[in-house]
Amino acid sequence: MAIWGVVSDGRVAAKAEAEAAAVAKSASASEVQEAVNRAAVFRLQVLLAVGAVAAALIAGGGLVAGVVLPGQRNGWWGLAVVPLTYNLMYASSRVFLGEIQVWAVAALAAALAAAGGYGFVARRVGDRVQYGQCLGTLAAVALFLQVWEPPPPRPVPIRQSLVQHFPRTLAGWRGVHVALDKATEEQLGADEYLNLQLVLPQNDRDAGVFITYNANAKSKVPHVPWVCMENAGYIRKRGEVRDVIINGLGNREIQVNVLFFVPKPGVTRPPALMVQYFSVGGTYETSRELAIWRGAMGSRGQKGSYLSQTQVTVWLKPDETEDPMAKDSAVYRQALMLLNEIVPLLEKEYYPDLGGAQGG
């Protein structure tokens, strides 16, 4: 069990990445290039991860066999560190990703128990028995990893329709839903989407809210703003990940992408500030790759899951000179104001309750 988690996660993540790249190939040239770049980075990350695991196993095995137990007649006892090392790395990676799951802690406890039990038995059997046991275990694990993948999370529908029920008035903004053309809808592949075009009557400012929802968490993510805005005639001038406080969720802190777009030369459109994030089964992500990975692996923490993306765009006025990325700028504060209205609303009235009957 210790090895299965790490290796199978890598296989599923790679498979999801390949599917996303395949979608991009049927889209624009910029999407194709982005898919190629992401695939190259992903392969490098996999190679580094494999190298790190191998180095940790070699070092750990050598430490146990050569230092901790110098009186042992051979080094096979050191293989007891294998499940422990894998689970330590795997559990640590889950904490790094922002959550501690019960199954990860349980896997780590099982690894500790397995290591202790194996060591207790290994000290009482001969070299040939240890050798045969190790080879048999490795062969069984290798065969298992070739034929098994974790089951996908069960699709979970949205509680109520975004188009029919989502409010058209948000924090003083008034808007209307503008449906996409059929070709774009098909390429988007969302079960539900909302495309609100908003205006703030007090100062004649325009904004937009775009929300997608896929009941199947393993759905592909063919469109992201840094690609779509480029196709619409914009250049991403600046971008960063920020922590923001959502007051309506008990001052919960989430991470979002903050992106500043300027029109390409010859394009007569206003600059735009966008705040964007993914929600995968209630977990917020700023990386498309991590969102795809979480969508593929949702069955490990829950039986049901979903994938959603939210974009809040505020357009700059011609006479604005302040830095839109500054946290005290008017356009940034208005984007966060909209975000503070949207996130709690989605969580409380639209996203399914995966901790209850919907997630079971």
mmCIF file of N, CA and C in Angstrom, residues 16 86 125 136 171 178 187 191 199 223 301 328:
data_model
loop_
_atom_site.group_PDB
_atom_site.id
_atom_site.type_symbol
_atom_site.label_atom_id
_atom_site.label_comp_id
_atom_site.label_asym_id
_atom_site.label_seq_id
_atom_site.Cartn_x
_atom_site.Cartn_y
_atom_site.Cartn_z
ATOM 1 N N ALA A 16 -3.945 12.355 -16.956
ATOM 2 C CA ALA A 16 -4.801 13.540 -17.025
ATOM 3 C C ALA A 16 -4.127 14.653 -17.815
ATOM 4 N N TYR A 86 8.253 6.028 1.419
ATOM 5 C CA TYR A 86 7.219 6.419 0.463
ATOM 6 C C TYR A 86 6.080 7.153 1.152
ATOM 7 N N VAL A 125 14.760 -14.806 10.356
ATOM 8 C CA VAL A 125 14.777 -15.739 9.232
ATOM 9 C C VAL A 125 16.105 -15.625 8.505
ATOM 10 N N GLY A 136 9.611 -11.302 -4.233
ATOM 11 C CA GLY A 136 8.192 -11.574 -4.428
ATOM 12 C C GLY A 136 7.330 -10.348 -4.198
ATOM 13 N N ALA A 171 -23.086 43.183 -5.008
ATOM 14 C CA ALA A 171 -22.332 44.278 -4.390
ATOM 15 C C ALA A 171 -22.521 45.599 -5.139
ATOM 16 N N VAL A 178 -24.956 36.490 -20.680
ATOM 17 C CA VAL A 178 -24.802 36.480 -22.137
ATOM 18 C C VAL A 178 -24.357 35.074 -22.547
ATOM 19 N N GLN A 187 -16.919 23.408 -27.035
ATOM 20 C CA GLN A 187 -15.490 23.342 -26.722
ATOM 21 C C GLN A 187 -15.251 23.529 -25.232
ATOM 22 N N ASP A 191 -20.904 21.433 -17.745
ATOM 23 C CA ASP A 191 -22.299 21.076 -17.506
ATOM 24 C C ASP A 191 -23.138 22.319 -17.211
ATOM 25 N N VAL A 199 -22.268 45.991 -14.813
ATOM 26 C CA VAL A 199 -21.947 47.410 -14.846
ATOM 27 C C VAL A 199 -22.197 47.990 -13.461
ATOM 28 N N HIS A 223 -9.965 25.559 -21.356
ATOM 29 C CA HIS A 223 -9.881 27.013 -21.439
ATOM 30 C C HIS A 223 -9.465 27.608 -20.091
ATOM 31 N N GLY A 301 -10.016 10.769 -1.342
ATOM 32 C CA GLY A 301 -10.515 11.427 -0.146
ATOM 33 C C GLY A 301 -12.025 11.407 -0.029
ATOM 34 N N ASP A 328 -4.361 48.485 -2.897
ATOM 35 C CA ASP A 328 -5.252 49.576 -2.519
ATOM 36 C C ASP A 328 -5.864 50.278 -3.726
#
